[in-house]
PDB file of C-alpha atoms in Angstrom:
ATOM      1  CA  UNK A   1      73.296 120.287 186.065  1.00 97.00           C
ATOM      2  CA  UNK A   2      75.479 122.242 188.450  1.00 98.00           C
ATOM      3  CA  UNK A   3      77.788 120.278 190.931  1.00 98.00           C
ATOM      4  CA  UNK A   4      80.780 121.295 193.107  1.00 98.00           C
ATOM      5  CA  UNK A   5      83.139 118.467 193.411  1.00 98.00           C
ATOM      6  CA  UNK A   6      85.339 117.762 196.452  1.00 99.00           C
ATOM      7  CA  UNK A   7      87.676 115.727 197.445  1.00 98.00           C
ATOM      8  CA  UNK A   8      87.861 115.017 200.822  1.00 99.00           C
ATOM      9  CA  UNK A   9      89.661 113.329 203.583  1.00 98.00           C
ATOM     10  CA  UNK A  10      85.917 112.913 205.311  1.00 99.00           C
ATOM     11  CA  UNK A  11      82.575 113.733 205.594  1.00 99.00           C
ATOM     12  CA  UNK A  12      80.309 113.234 207.774  1.00 99.00           C
ATOM     13  CA  UNK A  13      76.617 114.534 207.591  1.00 98.00           C
ATOM     14  CA  UNK A  14      72.908 113.498 209.700  1.00 98.00           C
ATOM     15  CA  UNK A  15      69.687 113.890 207.745  1.00 98.00           C
ATOM     16  CA  UNK A  16      68.250 116.282 210.472  1.00 97.00           C
ATOM     17  CA  UNK A  17      64.388 117.432 209.299  1.00 96.00           C
ATOM     18  CA  UNK A  18      62.637 116.916 205.895  1.00 96.00           C
ATOM     19  CA  UNK A  19      62.650 119.939 203.823  1.00 95.00           C
ATOM     20  CA  UNK A  20      60.079 118.622 201.050  1.00 95.00           C
ATOM     21  CA  UNK A  21      56.822 116.292 201.470  1.00 93.00           C
ATOM     22  CA  UNK A  22      58.358 114.382 198.363  1.00 92.00           C
ATOM     23  CA  UNK A  23      61.637 113.542 200.774  1.00 94.00           C
ATOM     24  CA  UNK A  24      63.111 110.160 200.656  1.00 96.00           C
ATOM     25  CA  UNK A  25      61.509 107.837 203.130  1.00 95.00           C
ATOM     26  CA  UNK A  26      64.901 106.937 205.555  1.00 96.00           C
ATOM     27  CA  UNK A  27      65.475 106.412 208.985  1.00 94.00           C
ATOM     28  CA  UNK A  28      67.863 109.717 210.005  1.00 94.00           C
ATOM     29  CA  UNK A  29      71.618 108.276 211.113  1.00 97.00           C
ATOM     30  CA  UNK A  30      74.655 109.909 210.951  1.00 98.00           C
ATOM     31  CA  UNK A  31      76.919 108.381 208.152  1.00 98.00           C
ATOM     32  CA  UNK A  32      80.282 109.175 208.007  1.00 99.00           C
ATOM     33  CA  UNK A  33      82.584 108.438 204.988  1.00 99.00           C
ATOM     34  CA  UNK A  34      86.595 108.530 204.715  1.00 98.00           C
ATOM     35  CA  UNK A  35      88.653 108.975 201.245  1.00 98.00           C
ATOM     36  CA  UNK A  36      86.050 110.171 199.389  1.00 99.00           C
ATOM     37  CA  UNK A  37      85.162 112.548 196.166  1.00 99.00           C
ATOM     38  CA  UNK A  38      81.861 114.434 197.349  1.00 99.00           C
ATOM     39  CA  UNK A  39      79.695 116.279 194.399  1.00 99.00           C
ATOM     40  CA  UNK A  40      77.406 118.863 195.799  1.00 99.00           C
ATOM     41  CA  UNK A  41      74.865 118.142 192.673  1.00 98.00           C
ATOM     42  CA  UNK A  42      72.006 120.915 191.825  1.00 98.00           C
ATOM     43  CA  UNK A  43      69.692 118.631 189.394  1.00 98.00           C
ATOM     44  CA  UNK A  44      68.165 121.789 186.880  1.00 97.00           C
ATOM     45  CA  UNK A  45      64.842 122.170 184.662  1.00 96.00           C
ATOM     46  CA  UNK A  46      65.397 120.632 181.206  1.00 93.00           C
ATOM     47  CA  UNK A  47      68.300 117.953 182.412  1.00 95.00           C
ATOM     48  CA  UNK A  48      68.096 114.237 181.517  1.00 93.00           C
ATOM     49  CA  UNK A  49      69.922 110.765 180.879  1.00 90.00           C
ATOM     50  CA  UNK A  50      72.619 112.923 178.054  1.00 91.00           C
ATOM     51  CA  UNK A  51      73.383 115.247 180.626  1.00 95.00           C
ATOM     52  CA  UNK A  52      73.551 112.367 183.282  1.00 96.00           C
ATOM     53  CA  UNK A  53      75.976 110.332 180.609  1.00 95.00           C
ATOM     54  CA  UNK A  54      78.512 113.479 180.338  1.00 95.00           C
ATOM     55  CA  UNK A  55      78.327 114.441 184.645  1.00 97.00           C
ATOM     56  CA  UNK A  56      79.146 110.780 184.972  1.00 97.00           C
ATOM     57  CA  UNK A  57      82.185 110.060 182.014  1.00 96.00           C
ATOM     58  CA  UNK A  58      83.829 113.515 183.664  1.00 96.00           C
ATOM     59  CA  UNK A  59      83.016 112.823 187.302  1.00 98.00           C
ATOM     60  CA  UNK A  60      84.709 109.149 187.128  1.00 97.00           C
ATOM     61  CA  UNK A  61      87.426 110.330 185.059  1.00 96.00           C
ATOM     62  CA  UNK A  62      88.672 113.345 187.705  1.00 96.00           C
ATOM     63  CA  UNK A  63      88.401 110.403 190.065  1.00 97.00           C
ATOM     64  CA  UNK A  64      90.843 108.196 188.208  1.00 96.00           C
ATOM     65  CA  UNK A  65      93.365 110.968 187.810  1.00 96.00           C
ATOM     66  CA  UNK A  66      93.225 111.766 191.793  1.00 96.00           C
ATOM     67  CA  UNK A  67      93.154 108.176 192.807  1.00 96.00           C
ATOM     68  CA  UNK A  68      89.737 107.944 194.627  1.00 98.00           C
ATOM     69  CA  UNK A  69      87.289 105.115 193.108  1.00 97.00           C
ATOM     70  CA  UNK A  70      84.710 106.315 196.566  1.00 98.00           C
ATOM     71  CA  UNK A  71      81.642 108.978 195.365  1.00 99.00           C
ATOM     72  CA  UNK A  72      79.155 110.624 197.536  1.00 99.00           C
ATOM     73  CA  UNK A  73      76.283 112.243 195.384  1.00 99.00           C
ATOM     74  CA  UNK A  74      74.879 114.925 197.456  1.00 99.00           C
ATOM     75  CA  UNK A  75      71.873 116.560 196.713  1.00 98.00           C
ATOM     76  CA  UNK A  76      72.290 119.940 196.728  1.00 98.00           C
ATOM     77  CA  UNK A  77      69.829 122.660 196.199  1.00 96.00           C
ATOM     78  CA  UNK A  78      71.788 126.038 196.699  1.00 96.00           C
ATOM     79  CA  UNK A  79      73.440 126.039 193.630  1.00 97.00           C
ATOM     80  CA  UNK A  80      71.036 126.855 191.061  1.00 97.00           C
ATOM     81  CA  UNK A  81      67.664 128.928 190.841  1.00 96.00           C
ATOM     82  CA  UNK A  82      66.657 126.742 188.287  1.00 97.00           C
ATOM     83  CA  UNK A  83      65.663 123.396 190.061  1.00 97.00           C
ATOM     84  CA  UNK A  84      63.865 120.604 188.114  1.00 96.00           C
ATOM     85  CA  UNK A  85      60.633 119.131 189.929  1.00 96.00           C
ATOM     86  CA  UNK A  86      61.774 116.915 192.928  1.00 96.00           C
ATOM     87  CA  UNK A  87      60.541 113.963 191.477  1.00 95.00           C
ATOM     88  CA  UNK A  88      62.547 115.009 188.485  1.00 96.00           C
ATOM     89  CA  UNK A  89      66.091 115.851 190.392  1.00 96.00           C
ATOM     90  CA  UNK A  90      65.440 112.253 192.719  1.00 97.00           C
ATOM     91  CA  UNK A  91      64.898 110.630 189.105  1.00 97.00           C
ATOM     92  CA  UNK A  92      67.890 111.766 187.977  1.00 97.00           C
ATOM     93  CA  UNK A  93      70.423 111.545 191.310  1.00 98.00           C
ATOM     94  CA  UNK A  94      69.039 107.768 191.031  1.00 97.00           C
ATOM     95  CA  UNK A  95      70.511 107.477 187.458  1.00 98.00           C
ATOM     96  CA  UNK A  96      73.251 108.563 188.070  1.00 98.00           C
ATOM     97  CA  UNK A  97      73.860 106.501 191.130  1.00 97.00           C
ATOM     98  CA  UNK A  98      72.965 103.430 188.897  1.00 97.00           C
ATOM     99  CA  UNK A  99      75.253 105.323 186.181  1.00 96.00           C
ATOM    100  CA  UNK A 100      78.805 104.665 187.783  1.00 96.00           C
ATOM    101  CA  UNK A 101      80.959 101.650 187.056  1.00 94.00           C
ATOM    102  CA  UNK A 102      83.780 100.459 188.530  1.00 95.00           C
ATOM    103  CA  UNK A 103      83.703 102.445 191.681  1.00 97.00           C
ATOM    104  CA  UNK A 104      81.686 102.662 194.926  1.00 98.00           C
ATOM    105  CA  UNK A 105      78.572 104.989 194.821  1.00 98.00           C
ATOM    106  CA  UNK A 106      76.638 106.328 197.883  1.00 98.00           C
ATOM    107  CA  UNK A 107      74.060 108.713 197.714  1.00 98.00           C
ATOM    108  CA  UNK A 108      72.980 111.480 200.611  1.00 98.00           C
ATOM    109  CA  UNK A 109      69.306 111.914 201.281  1.00 98.00           C
ATOM    110  CA  UNK A 110      67.115 113.955 198.766  1.00 97.00           C
ATOM    111  CA  UNK A 111      64.419 116.326 200.336  1.00 96.00           C
ATOM    112  CA  UNK A 112      66.782 116.646 203.298  1.00 97.00           C
ATOM    113  CA  UNK A 113      67.992 118.965 205.476  1.00 97.00           C
ATOM    114  CA  UNK A 114      71.302 118.096 206.799  1.00 98.00           C
ATOM    115  CA  UNK A 115      74.063 118.708 209.058  1.00 98.00           C
ATOM    116  CA  UNK A 116      77.198 118.091 208.094  1.00 98.00           C
ATOM    117  CA  UNK A 117      81.084 118.463 208.234  1.00 99.00           C
ATOM    118  CA  UNK A 118      83.531 117.920 205.511  1.00 98.00           C
ATOM    119  CA  UNK A 119      87.390 117.889 205.062  1.00 98.00           C
ATOM    120  CA  UNK A 120      88.786 118.248 202.069  1.00 98.00           C
ATOM    121  CA  UNK A 121      91.859 117.872 201.093  1.00 97.00           C
ATOM    122  CA  UNK A 122      94.810 120.804 199.652  1.00 95.00           C
ATOM    123  CA  UNK A 123      95.733 119.544 196.149  1.00 95.00           C
ATOM    124  CA  UNK A 124      95.070 121.895 193.093  1.00 93.00           C
ATOM    125  CA  UNK A 125      92.121 118.845 192.109  1.00 94.00           C
ATOM    126  CA  UNK A 126      90.464 118.591 195.180  1.00 97.00           C
ATOM    127  CA  UNK A 127      87.654 121.267 194.215  1.00 97.00           C
ATOM    128  CA  UNK A 128      86.365 121.849 191.518  1.00 97.00           C
ATOM    129  CA  UNK A 129      83.071 123.332 189.789  1.00 97.00           C
ATOM    130  CA  UNK A 130      81.205 122.119 187.020  1.00 96.00           C
ATOM    131  CA  UNK A 131      78.042 123.000 185.114  1.00 96.00           C
ATOM    132  CA  UNK A 132      76.207 120.388 182.279  1.00 95.00           C
ATOM    133  CA  UNK A 133      73.565 121.176 180.220  1.00 91.00           C
ATOM    134  CA  UNK A 134      71.888 120.296 176.515  1.00 85.00           C
ATOM    135  CA  UNK A 135      73.927 123.197 175.728  1.00 78.00           C
ATOM    136  CA  UNK A 136      76.844 122.532 176.494  1.00 67.00           C
ATOM    137  CA  UNK A 137      76.591 118.430 175.862  1.00 56.00           C
ATOM    138  CA  UNK A 138      80.088 117.289 173.766  1.00 52.00           C
ATOM    139  CA  UNK A 139      78.987 114.921 170.712  1.00 52.00           C
ATOM    140  CA  UNK A 140      81.568 112.329 170.337  1.00 53.00           C
ATOM    141  CA  UNK A 141      83.039 113.119 166.301  1.00 53.00           C
ATOM    142  CA  UNK A 142      83.305 109.685 165.243  1.00 58.00           C
ATOM    143  CA  UNK A 143      86.677 108.616 163.931  1.00 67.00           C
ATOM    144  CA  UNK A 144      85.841 108.330 160.352  1.00 67.00           C
ATOM    145  CA  UNK A 145      84.416 111.840 160.417  1.00 62.00           C
ATOM    146  CA  UNK A 146      87.523 113.219 162.312  1.00 65.00           C
ATOM    147  CA  UNK A 147      89.799 111.237 159.632  1.00 70.00           C
ATOM    148  CA  UNK A 148      87.420 112.317 156.351  1.00 69.00           C
ATOM    149  CA  UNK A 149      88.280 115.747 157.984  1.00 69.00           C
ATOM    150  CA  UNK A 150      91.685 115.480 157.248  1.00 75.00           C
ATOM    151  CA  UNK A 151      92.078 114.275 153.855  1.00 79.00           C
ATOM    152  CA  UNK A 152      93.393 116.695 150.663  1.00 80.00           C
ATOM    153  CA  UNK A 153      91.461 115.871 147.433  1.00 78.00           C
ATOM    154  CA  UNK A 154      93.524 115.903 144.338  1.00 81.00           C
ATOM    155  CA  UNK A 155      91.443 115.942 140.956  1.00 82.00           C
ATOM    156  CA  UNK A 156      92.433 114.584 137.719  1.00 80.00           C
ATOM    157  CA  UNK A 157      90.924 114.557 134.302  1.00 83.00           C
ATOM    158  CA  UNK A 158      91.860 111.286 132.174  1.00 86.00           C
ATOM    159  CA  UNK A 159      91.828 112.142 128.325  1.00 84.00           C
ATOM    160  CA  UNK A 160      90.685 110.135 125.858  1.00 86.00           C
ATOM    161  CA  UNK A 161      93.929 107.904 125.361  1.00 87.00           C
ATOM    162  CA  UNK A 162      94.472 107.605 129.015  1.00 87.00           C
ATOM    163  CA  UNK A 163      96.474 110.197 130.653  1.00 87.00           C
ATOM    164  CA  UNK A 164      95.792 111.836 133.824  1.00 86.00           C
ATOM    165  CA  UNK A 165      95.866 115.226 133.599  1.00 85.00           C
ATOM    166  CA  UNK A 166      95.830 117.439 136.735  1.00 86.00           C
ATOM    167  CA  UNK A 167      92.522 119.945 137.052  1.00 82.00           C
ATOM    168  CA  UNK A 168      94.626 122.761 137.094  1.00 84.00           C
ATOM    169  CA  UNK A 169      96.945 122.410 133.968  1.00 84.00           C
ATOM    170  CA  UNK A 170      93.902 121.043 132.082  1.00 80.00           C
ATOM    171  CA  UNK A 171      93.297 123.114 128.567  1.00 82.00           C
ATOM    172  CA  UNK A 172      89.260 122.506 128.607  1.00 77.00           C
ATOM    173  CA  UNK A 173      89.125 124.961 125.272  1.00 80.00           C
ATOM    174  CA  UNK A 174      89.612 121.421 123.063  1.00 74.00           C
ATOM    175  CA  UNK A 175      86.842 120.164 124.786  1.00 69.00           C
TER     176      UNK A 175
END
C-alpha cells in the first residue's frame, strides 16, 4: 500500500467519469471538506488486513500529532504500478474506513476520474509519503519478551554442604 498523506486547509473534488466497470454507483456531486487529512491511497497486490491495521494506526498517530480529527481516504491508483484488483482495492479501502476510531472519516468514490482542488497547509508534518507491505509490517513485541532480553543470568554450583559458588570459580576436578 502506498499513501500520500496531506494535511489540508481544504479539498474539493467532483467525480466526472467512471473509469472502470466496477466503479461504485454514486450520484456525481461536488464535495468540499475543510481542515482535513487527505490520504491518496493505492492498494497493491498482497495488501491485507494486517497492512490495513498498520496503515490506520500510523495515519491516526500522525493525525493526533497535528491535531486533526477528520480523514479523507482518496483512492489514487497513480501511486503504484502494482495495483490490487479493483474488487480487492475497494474492499481494503472500505476496511480502512471501518477501522478508524475516534475520528471523522470519509472516502472518495472508487473507480472514478475526479477533478479536484486542494490547499495543503505549510508545516513540517503537512506532507508525508507512506509505504506499507507485508515485508515492512512491524510486529509488536510483548513486554515479557522485551524484559527477558534485558535479563542477565548468573550461574552457581551448590555443593553437598549447601554452599553456593560461582560457576567460574568452582573446581570441577574434584567431582
